[in-house]
Coordinates of C-alpha atoms and ligand atoms in Angstrom, one line a residue:
L1 CA 18.6 5.0 11.8
A2 CA 20.4 1.7 11.1
P3 CA 20.0 -0.8 13.9
T4 CA 23.0 -1.2 16.2
I5 CA 24.9 -4.4 15.9
A6 CA 23.6 -5.6 19.2
E7 CA 20.0 -4.8 18.1
A8 CA 20.4 -6.5 14.8
Q9 CA 21.9 -9.6 16.3
K10 CA 18.8 -9.9 18.6
F11 CA 16.7 -10.3 15.5
V12 CA 18.2 -13.2 13.6
A13 CA 15.6 -14.0 10.9
N14 CA 14.0 -17.5 11.1
Y15 CA 13.2 -19.1 7.8
D16 CA 12.4 -22.6 9.2
E17 CA 8.6 -23.5 9.3
S18 CA 9.3 -26.0 12.1
K19 CA 10.5 -23.1 14.3
I20 CA 7.4 -21.0 14.0
P21 CA 6.3 -20.3 17.6
D22 CA 2.8 -21.5 18.7
Y23 CA 0.2 -18.9 17.9
Q24 CA -3.5 -18.3 17.9
L25 CA -4.9 -16.0 15.3
P26 CA -7.7 -13.7 16.2
D27 CA -10.9 -14.5 14.1
P28 CA -12.2 -11.5 12.1
L29 CA -15.7 -13.0 12.5
V30 CA -15.6 -13.2 16.3
T31 CA -16.0 -10.0 18.4
Q32 CA -13.7 -9.0 21.2
A33 CA -16.4 -10.3 23.6
G34 CA -16.3 -13.7 21.9
E35 CA -19.5 -13.5 19.9
A36 CA -19.8 -14.8 16.4
V37 CA -20.4 -12.3 13.6
T38 CA -22.9 -13.8 11.3
T39 CA -24.6 -11.0 9.4
P40 CA -23.3 -8.2 7.2
E41 CA -24.8 -5.7 9.7
Q42 CA -22.8 -7.3 12.5
W43 CA -19.7 -7.2 10.3
R44 CA -20.1 -3.5 9.8
E45 CA -19.8 -3.0 13.6
R46 CA -17.0 -5.4 13.9
R47 CA -15.2 -3.7 11.0
S48 CA -15.2 -0.4 12.7
V49 CA -13.8 -1.9 15.9
L50 CA -11.0 -3.5 13.8
V51 CA -10.2 -0.2 12.0
D52 CA -9.9 1.4 15.4
L53 CA -7.5 -1.4 16.6
F54 CA -5.3 -1.1 13.5
E55 CA -5.1 2.6 14.0
K56 CA -4.2 2.4 17.7
H57 CA -1.9 -0.6 17.6
V58 CA -0.4 -0.7 14.1
Y59 CA -0.4 2.3 11.8
G60 CA -1.5 5.1 14.1
V61 CA -4.4 7.5 14.1
S62 CA -4.4 9.9 11.2
P63 CA -5.9 13.4 11.2
K64 CA -9.3 14.0 9.6
P65 CA -9.2 14.6 5.9
C66 CA -7.9 18.2 5.2
P67 CA -9.4 20.3 2.5
I68 CA -7.3 20.2 -0.7
R69 CA -6.6 22.5 -3.5
H70 CA -4.7 21.8 -6.7
S71 CA -2.9 23.5 -9.6
L72 CA -1.9 22.2 -13.0
V73 CA 1.9 22.2 -13.5
S74 CA 2.2 20.8 -17.0
C75 CA 0.2 19.1 -19.7
D76 CA 1.4 17.2 -22.8
E77 CA -1.5 16.2 -25.0
N78 CA 0.7 14.1 -27.1
A79 CA 2.5 11.8 -24.7
L80 CA 3.5 8.2 -25.6
G81 CA 3.3 9.1 -29.3
G82 CA -0.2 10.5 -29.0
K83 CA -1.7 7.6 -27.0
A84 CA -1.9 9.5 -23.8
V85 CA -2.4 12.9 -22.2
R86 CA 0.3 13.4 -19.5
R87 CA -0.3 15.9 -16.8
E88 CA 1.4 17.0 -13.6
V89 CA -0.9 18.3 -10.9
D90 CA 0.2 19.7 -7.5
V91 CA -2.2 18.8 -4.8
F92 CA -1.9 20.9 -1.6
F93 CA -2.7 19.6 1.9
G94 CA -4.8 22.6 3.0
E95 CA -6.0 25.8 1.6
S96 CA -3.3 28.1 2.8
D97 CA -0.6 29.5 0.5
D98 CA 2.2 27.7 2.2
A99 CA 0.3 24.3 2.5
H100 CA 2.5 21.2 1.9
S101 CA 2.1 19.7 -1.5
M102 CA 2.6 16.5 -3.5
R103 CA 2.9 16.2 -7.3
L104 CA 0.7 13.8 -9.2
L105 CA 1.9 12.5 -12.5
I106 CA -1.2 11.5 -14.5
Y107 CA -1.5 9.6 -17.7
T108 CA -4.9 9.2 -19.3
P109 CA -5.6 7.3 -22.5
T110 CA -6.4 9.7 -25.4
K111 CA -8.8 7.2 -27.0
S112 CA -10.9 6.7 -23.9
T113 CA -14.5 7.7 -24.3
G114 CA -15.5 9.3 -21.0
A115 CA -13.7 9.0 -17.7
S116 CA -11.4 5.9 -17.4
A117 CA -10.7 3.6 -14.5
A118 CA -7.2 4.2 -13.0
F119 CA -4.4 2.7 -11.1
V120 CA -3.0 5.0 -8.3
G121 CA 0.3 4.1 -6.7
L122 CA 3.2 5.7 -4.9
N123 CA 6.7 5.4 -6.3
F124 CA 10.0 5.1 -4.5
Q125 CA 12.4 7.4 -6.3
G126 CA 10.5 10.3 -7.9
N127 CA 8.0 10.6 -10.7
H128 CA 10.8 11.2 -13.2
T129 CA 12.1 7.7 -12.6
I130 CA 9.0 5.9 -13.8
D131 CA 9.5 6.9 -17.5
P132 CA 12.4 8.4 -19.4
D133 CA 10.3 11.2 -20.8
P134 CA 12.6 14.3 -20.3
S135 CA 9.6 16.6 -19.7
I136 CA 8.6 14.9 -16.4
S137 CA 9.8 17.2 -13.6
I138 CA 12.5 15.9 -11.3
T139 CA 11.4 15.7 -7.7
E140 CA 12.7 18.4 -5.4
S141 CA 11.8 16.5 -2.3
W142 CA 14.3 14.7 -0.1
V143 CA 15.4 11.4 -1.6
R144 CA 17.5 8.6 -0.2
D145 CA 21.1 9.0 -1.2
R146 CA 21.7 6.1 -3.5
R147 CA 25.4 6.8 -3.9
D148 CA 25.1 6.6 -7.7
D149 CA 24.5 9.3 -10.3
S150 CA 20.7 9.2 -9.8
T151 CA 21.1 11.2 -6.6
D152 CA 23.4 14.0 -5.5
G153 CA 23.3 13.6 -1.7
H154 CA 19.6 13.8 -0.9
R155 CA 18.6 15.5 -4.2
A156 CA 17.4 13.6 -7.3
T157 CA 19.3 14.2 -10.6
A158 CA 18.4 13.9 -14.3
A159 CA 20.5 10.7 -14.4
G160 CA 17.6 9.0 -12.6
R161 CA 15.2 9.5 -15.4
G162 CA 13.4 6.2 -16.2
V163 CA 15.5 4.1 -13.8
A164 CA 12.2 2.6 -12.3
A165 CA 10.5 2.2 -15.7
S166 CA 10.4 -1.6 -15.5
R167 CA 8.0 -1.2 -12.5
W168 CA 5.7 1.2 -14.4
P169 CA 4.6 -0.2 -17.8
V170 CA 2.8 3.1 -18.6
E171 CA 2.2 2.2 -22.3
T172 CA 0.7 -1.2 -21.5
I173 CA -1.6 0.4 -18.9
I174 CA -2.7 3.0 -21.4
D175 CA -3.2 0.4 -24.2
R176 CA -5.4 -1.5 -21.8
G177 CA -7.6 1.6 -21.4
Y178 CA -6.6 2.6 -17.9
S179 CA -5.2 5.8 -16.5
L180 CA -2.1 5.8 -14.3
V181 CA -1.6 8.2 -11.4
T182 CA 1.7 8.1 -9.5
I183 CA 3.2 10.2 -6.7
Y184 CA 6.7 10.2 -5.2
Y185 CA 6.1 9.0 -1.6
G186 CA 8.7 11.4 -0.3
D187 CA 6.6 14.3 -1.3
I188 CA 4.1 13.2 1.4
D189 CA 6.6 12.1 4.1
P190 CA 10.3 11.7 3.7
D191 CA 11.2 8.1 4.6
F192 CA 13.5 8.6 7.6
D193 CA 12.9 8.8 11.3
D194 CA 12.7 12.4 12.5
G195 CA 10.2 12.0 15.3
F196 CA 7.2 12.5 13.0
Q197 CA 8.0 16.1 12.2
N198 CA 8.7 16.5 8.5
G199 CA 6.4 16.0 5.5
I200 CA 2.7 16.3 6.3
H201 CA 3.3 15.1 9.8
G202 CA 4.4 18.6 10.8
P203 CA 1.6 20.8 9.4
L204 CA -1.2 18.3 10.1
G205 CA 0.1 16.6 13.2
S206 CA -1.3 19.3 15.6
Q207 CA -4.8 18.0 14.9
L208 CA -3.8 14.9 16.9
D209 CA -3.1 16.7 20.1
D210 CA -5.9 14.8 21.8
V211 CA -4.5 11.4 20.7
P212 CA -1.9 9.9 23.0
Q213 CA 1.6 10.0 21.4
V214 CA 1.9 6.2 21.1
H215 CA -1.2 6.0 18.9
R216 CA -0.3 8.8 16.5
W217 CA 0.3 8.1 12.8
G218 CA 3.5 6.7 11.5
S219 CA 4.8 7.2 7.9
I220 CA 2.8 4.4 6.4
A221 CA -0.4 6.1 7.7
A222 CA 0.9 9.4 6.3
W223 CA 1.6 7.9 2.9
A224 CA -1.9 6.4 2.9
Y225 CA -3.4 9.7 3.9
G226 CA -1.7 11.2 0.9
L227 CA -3.3 8.6 -1.4
S228 CA -6.7 9.4 0.0
R229 CA -6.1 13.1 -0.7
A230 CA -5.0 12.2 -4.2
L231 CA -8.4 10.4 -4.5
D232 CA -10.1 13.6 -3.3
Y233 CA -8.5 15.4 -6.2
L234 CA -9.4 12.6 -8.7
E235 CA -13.0 13.0 -7.7
T236 CA -12.8 16.4 -9.3
D237 CA -10.9 15.3 -12.4
S238 CA -13.2 14.6 -15.3
A239 CA -10.8 12.3 -17.2
I240 CA -10.8 9.8 -14.4
D241 CA -13.7 7.8 -12.9
A242 CA -12.9 8.1 -9.2
T243 CA -15.4 5.2 -8.4
R244 CA -13.1 2.9 -10.4
V245 CA -9.7 3.5 -8.9
A246 CA -7.3 0.7 -7.9
V247 CA -4.7 1.5 -5.3
I248 CA -1.4 -0.4 -5.9
G249 CA 1.9 -0.5 -4.1
H250 CA 5.1 -2.6 -3.8
S251 CA 6.8 -3.6 -0.6
R252 CA 6.6 -0.8 2.0
L253 CA 4.3 0.9 -0.4
G254 CA 2.2 -2.3 -0.6
K255 CA 1.7 -2.1 3.1
T256 CA 0.7 1.5 2.4
S257 CA -1.8 0.5 -0.4
L258 CA -3.4 -2.0 2.0
W259 CA -3.8 0.5 4.8
A260 CA -5.1 3.1 2.3
G261 CA -7.6 0.6 0.9
A262 CA -8.7 -0.5 4.4
S263 CA -9.0 3.0 5.8
D264 CA -10.6 4.5 2.8
P265 CA -13.5 2.5 1.3
R266 CA -13.6 4.7 -1.8
F267 CA -10.7 2.7 -3.3
A268 CA -12.5 0.3 -5.6
M269 CA -9.7 -2.3 -5.8
V270 CA -6.6 -2.9 -3.7
I271 CA -3.3 -4.4 -4.8
S272 CA -0.5 -5.6 -2.5
N273 CA 2.7 -6.4 -4.3
D274 CA 5.2 -8.2 -2.0
S275 CA 4.1 -6.2 1.0
G276 CA 5.3 -8.7 3.7
C277 CA 5.6 -7.8 7.4
G278 CA 3.1 -5.1 8.4
G279 CA 1.4 -5.7 5.1
A280 CA -0.3 -8.9 3.9
A281 CA 1.9 -11.4 5.9
L282 CA 0.7 -12.8 9.1
S283 CA 2.8 -11.3 11.9
R284 CA 2.2 -14.3 14.3
R285 CA 4.2 -16.6 12.0
A286 CA 7.3 -14.6 12.9
I287 CA 9.2 -15.9 9.9
G288 CA 11.4 -13.8 7.7
E289 CA 10.9 -10.1 8.7
T290 CA 9.2 -9.8 12.1
I291 CA 7.6 -6.9 14.0
G292 CA 10.6 -6.6 16.2
R293 CA 12.9 -6.4 13.2
I294 CA 10.8 -3.9 11.2
N295 CA 10.4 -1.6 14.2
T296 CA 14.1 -1.6 14.7
S297 CA 15.1 -0.9 11.1
F298 CA 12.2 1.5 10.5
P299 CA 11.1 3.0 13.7
H300 CA 9.0 5.6 11.9
W301 CA 6.7 3.4 9.8
F302 CA 4.2 2.3 12.4
C303 CA 2.8 4.0 15.6
D304 CA 4.9 3.7 18.7
Q305 CA 2.4 1.3 20.3
Y306 CA 3.4 -1.3 17.7
V307 CA 6.8 -1.7 19.5
K308 CA 4.9 -3.5 22.3
Y309 CA 4.5 -6.4 19.9
N310 CA 8.3 -6.9 19.2
E311 CA 8.9 -10.6 20.0
N312 CA 5.4 -10.6 21.4
E313 CA 3.1 -11.0 18.3
N314 CA 0.4 -12.9 20.2
A315 CA -0.3 -9.8 22.4
C316 CA -1.3 -7.7 19.4
P317 CA -5.1 -7.5 19.3
V318 CA -5.1 -7.9 15.5
D319 CA -3.2 -9.7 12.8
Q320 CA -2.8 -8.9 9.1
H321 CA -5.5 -11.2 7.7
E322 CA -7.9 -8.9 9.4
L323 CA -6.4 -5.9 7.5
L324 CA -7.2 -7.8 4.3
A325 CA -10.7 -8.5 5.6
L326 CA -11.3 -4.7 6.0
I327 CA -11.1 -4.4 2.3
A328 CA -14.1 -6.8 1.8
P329 CA -16.1 -7.0 -0.4
R330 CA -14.0 -4.9 -2.7
P331 CA -11.6 -6.8 -5.1
L332 CA -8.2 -7.5 -3.4
Y333 CA -5.1 -8.9 -5.0
V334 CA -2.2 -10.1 -3.0
A335 CA 1.1 -11.1 -4.7
S336 CA 4.3 -12.7 -3.5
A337 CA 7.6 -13.8 -5.2
T338 CA 9.5 -17.0 -4.7
E339 CA 12.8 -15.4 -3.9
D340 CA 11.2 -13.0 -1.4
Q341 CA 11.1 -15.2 1.7
W342 CA 11.8 -12.1 3.8
A343 CA 8.2 -11.1 3.1
D344 CA 6.9 -14.6 3.9
P345 CA 4.9 -15.6 0.8
K346 CA 3.2 -18.4 2.7
G347 CA 2.0 -16.0 5.4
E348 CA 0.7 -13.6 2.7
F349 CA -1.2 -16.5 1.0
M350 CA -2.6 -17.7 4.3
S351 CA -3.7 -14.2 5.2
A352 CA -5.6 -13.9 1.9
T353 CA -7.4 -17.2 2.5
L354 CA -8.3 -16.2 6.1
A355 CA -10.0 -13.0 4.7
D356 CA -12.2 -15.2 2.5
P357 CA -14.9 -15.9 5.1
V358 CA -15.6 -12.2 5.4
Y359 CA -15.8 -11.8 1.7
R360 CA -18.3 -14.7 1.6
L361 CA -20.3 -13.3 4.5
L362 CA -20.7 -10.2 2.4
G363 CA -22.2 -12.2 -0.5
T364 CA -19.1 -12.5 -2.8
D365 CA -17.2 -15.5 -3.9
G366 CA -14.0 -14.6 -1.9
M367 CA -11.1 -16.5 -3.4
G368 CA -13.5 -18.2 -5.9
G369 CA -14.6 -21.7 -6.1
K370 CA -16.7 -23.6 -3.5
S371 CA -13.9 -24.1 -1.1
L372 CA -10.5 -22.7 -0.4
P373 CA -7.4 -24.1 -2.0
D374 CA -5.8 -26.6 0.5
E375 CA -2.3 -25.5 -0.5
M376 CA -0.5 -22.5 -1.8
P377 CA -0.6 -22.4 -5.6
A378 CA 2.6 -23.3 -7.5
A379 CA 4.7 -20.4 -8.8
D380 CA 3.1 -18.6 -11.7
Q381 CA -0.3 -20.2 -11.3
P382 CA -2.5 -17.2 -10.3
I383 CA -5.7 -17.6 -8.5
K384 CA -7.9 -14.9 -9.9
S385 CA -11.4 -16.1 -10.5
G386 CA -12.9 -14.6 -7.4
R387 CA -12.8 -11.3 -5.5
I388 CA -9.5 -12.2 -3.8
G389 CA -6.7 -12.8 -6.2
Y390 CA -3.3 -14.3 -5.4
H391 CA -0.1 -15.3 -7.1
L392 CA 3.4 -16.3 -6.4
R393 CA 5.7 -15.0 -9.1
T394 CA 9.0 -16.7 -9.9
G395 CA 11.7 -14.3 -9.0
K396 CA 12.8 -11.5 -6.7
H397 CA 11.3 -8.9 -4.5
D398 CA 10.1 -6.5 -7.3
L399 CA 7.1 -5.2 -9.2
A400 CA 7.4 -6.9 -12.5
K401 CA 5.7 -7.1 -15.8
Y402 CA 4.1 -10.5 -14.8
D403 CA 2.6 -8.9 -11.8
W404 CA 1.1 -6.1 -13.8
E405 CA -0.4 -8.5 -16.3
Q406 CA -2.3 -10.2 -13.6
Y407 CA -3.5 -6.9 -12.1
L408 CA -4.7 -5.7 -15.4
D409 CA -6.6 -8.9 -16.0
F410 CA -8.1 -8.6 -12.5
A411 CA -9.0 -5.0 -13.2
D412 CA -10.7 -5.9 -16.4
K413 CA -12.8 -8.3 -14.5
H414 CA -13.7 -6.0 -11.6
L415 CA -13.3 -2.3 -12.7
T416 CA -15.0 -2.4 -16.1
K417 CA -17.9 0.0 -16.2
K418 CA -21.2 -1.6 -15.6
E419 CA -23.6 -0.2 -18.1
Ligands
GTR501 C1 12.8 -3.7 3.4 C2 11.8 -4.0 4.5 C3 10.6 -4.5 4.0 C4 10.1 -3.9 2.7 C5 11.2 -3.4 1.9 C6 10.9 -2.3 0.8 O1 14.0 -3.3 3.9 O2 12.4 -4.8 5.5 O3 9.6 -4.5 5.0 O4 9.2 -2.8 3.0 O5 12.2 -2.8 2.6 O6 10.0 -1.5 1.0 O7 11.5 -2.4 -0.2

């Protein structure tokens, strides 16, 4: 539901650094009891406490993994002029005949010898929008009414084929030797507030009966749960090496890829593209989009407990740099865009630097180099020599070719098979 005028007026966005309220960040390397975490063993304990806090206060508790089954829907061995095999695979959340399902669109390079590393990411408008190929099935799930010819009310139409192609450079990904797996996020959970009933919330939600309502999973957690079940399927797919899967997402789906990567350590690399508030950006800076604002515009994304931190960020037991730290020591890439102040690029960069000590404690080089950069890098000057990558791209809130170029380089560095 759109915020009422009175609600929206309450949340006038601040973009002025000098008006950031005083705040104190929790330290990922200090326990709730105030003790320093100085060894990898102590971090493991601290990590599980932090996961629990993020579940209860931010994204909500998800059900235990359900068993999955799958069925092949289509296969084109000659996609992209013979460079790729394109498949559609339905993955079902549960073994029953009427289990809810999501459709995976999978491209694997034909020339690959053995299983390839892969990028897995959710898309906003349907698998058919990521490439104009007319044989990709049009999603039958609920879609946002775009009031153009790509939708007819809440149904997707053929006119939407390829409209999101600029965000999904399939051929480049294949040429670089990677597979691409994408899923329409609305297959998992439709993106509107219905009291957590539709999508997988309905059929799987009953498993959360013993979890207080305020701590139950919101939509971001449901989408992340879907990504983990996709990974369960990929573990059975011989064309893909499930130990070398990068999870990627833009914006709300960047928040989702971060939570998927933090909550499921099987993701070998995590990419946050312009994820902003509730993603990579520090909430306590309260600049651009804030917790109060996001909970008002999107009451279904987070758990109900998160509302307690509207205009009250300091009371939240965690902040988003600790979410990034949960991904350590796995490679993590955070990207921002100059014209995306709503997502607070500086807060995203600071978060990445604040996760660095955890990466170093675990024996990696963190952001690379001996010490952290004092300042944010200039636009289009990526930092990508260490385990934590960062760039500020010139331009708008989008997933662009430039972003993918950096991610592919980063993957070359970290996801190449060790012989
Ligand atoms: C915006 C929202 C952001 C971001 C974005 C998106 O309306 O305020 O947090 O998630 O949507 O997903 O495109």
